[in-house]
Coordinates of C-alpha atoms in Angstrom, one line a residue:
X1 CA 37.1 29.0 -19.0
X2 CA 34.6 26.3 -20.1
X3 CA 34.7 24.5 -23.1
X4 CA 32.0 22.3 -24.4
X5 CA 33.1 18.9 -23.1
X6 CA 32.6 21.1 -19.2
X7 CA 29.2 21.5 -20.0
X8 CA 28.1 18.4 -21.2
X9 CA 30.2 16.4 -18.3
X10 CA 28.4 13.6 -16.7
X11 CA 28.8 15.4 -13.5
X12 CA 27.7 18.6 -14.2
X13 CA 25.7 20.9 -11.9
X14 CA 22.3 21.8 -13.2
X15 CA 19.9 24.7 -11.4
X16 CA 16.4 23.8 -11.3
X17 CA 15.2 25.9 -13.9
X18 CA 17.1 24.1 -16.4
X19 CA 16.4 21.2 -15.1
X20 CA 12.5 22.2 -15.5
X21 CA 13.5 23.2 -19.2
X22 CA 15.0 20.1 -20.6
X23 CA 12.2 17.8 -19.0
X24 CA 9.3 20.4 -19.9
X25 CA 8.1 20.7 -16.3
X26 CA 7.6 23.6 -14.2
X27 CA 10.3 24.5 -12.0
X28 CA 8.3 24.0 -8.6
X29 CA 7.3 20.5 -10.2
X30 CA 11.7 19.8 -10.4
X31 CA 11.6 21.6 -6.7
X32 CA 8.8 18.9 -5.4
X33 CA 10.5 15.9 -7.2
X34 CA 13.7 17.2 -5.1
X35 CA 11.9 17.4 -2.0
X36 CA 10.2 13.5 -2.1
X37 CA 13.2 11.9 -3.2
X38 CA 11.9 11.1 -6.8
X39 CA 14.6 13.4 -8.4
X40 CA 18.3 12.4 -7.4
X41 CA 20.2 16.1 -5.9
X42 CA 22.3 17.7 -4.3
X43 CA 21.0 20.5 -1.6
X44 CA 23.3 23.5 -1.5
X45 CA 21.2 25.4 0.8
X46 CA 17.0 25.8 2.3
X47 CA 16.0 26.1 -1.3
X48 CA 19.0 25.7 -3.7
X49 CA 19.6 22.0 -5.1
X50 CA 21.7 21.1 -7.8
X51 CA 21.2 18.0 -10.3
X52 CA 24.1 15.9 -12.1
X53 CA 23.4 15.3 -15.4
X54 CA 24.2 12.2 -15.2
X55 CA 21.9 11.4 -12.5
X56 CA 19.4 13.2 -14.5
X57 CA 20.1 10.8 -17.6
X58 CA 19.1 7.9 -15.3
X59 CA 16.3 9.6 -14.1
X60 CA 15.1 9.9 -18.0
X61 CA 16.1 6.4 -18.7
X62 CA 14.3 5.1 -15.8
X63 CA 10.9 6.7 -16.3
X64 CA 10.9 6.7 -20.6
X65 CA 7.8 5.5 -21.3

């Protein structure tokens, strides 16, 4: 079981698409930051990465305009 402090964890595991979702980008764009580095992740597999939230919370910081 999961309670809300699990999914809000700094080290959470985000998909892509949810990824794409909270920054209002299309999912290939999240899949292409992934790819050249830009977006900090981890690669489960050929085509499956995963995103910590808090590595996603430094990649907001760092690129608030």
């Amino acid at each position: 079981m999961q309670n809300e402090h699990d999914q809000t964890a700094p080290n959470q595991l985000l998909k892509c698409p949810e990824v794409a979702s909270i920054l209002g980008q299309k999912v290939s764009t999240i899949y292409a930051w992934c790819r050249s580095g830009k977006l900090p992740h981890l690669r489960l597999s050929r085509r499956s990465y995963r995103i910590r939230r808090s590595d996603l919370e430094c990649f907001l910081t760092a690129h608030a305009r």
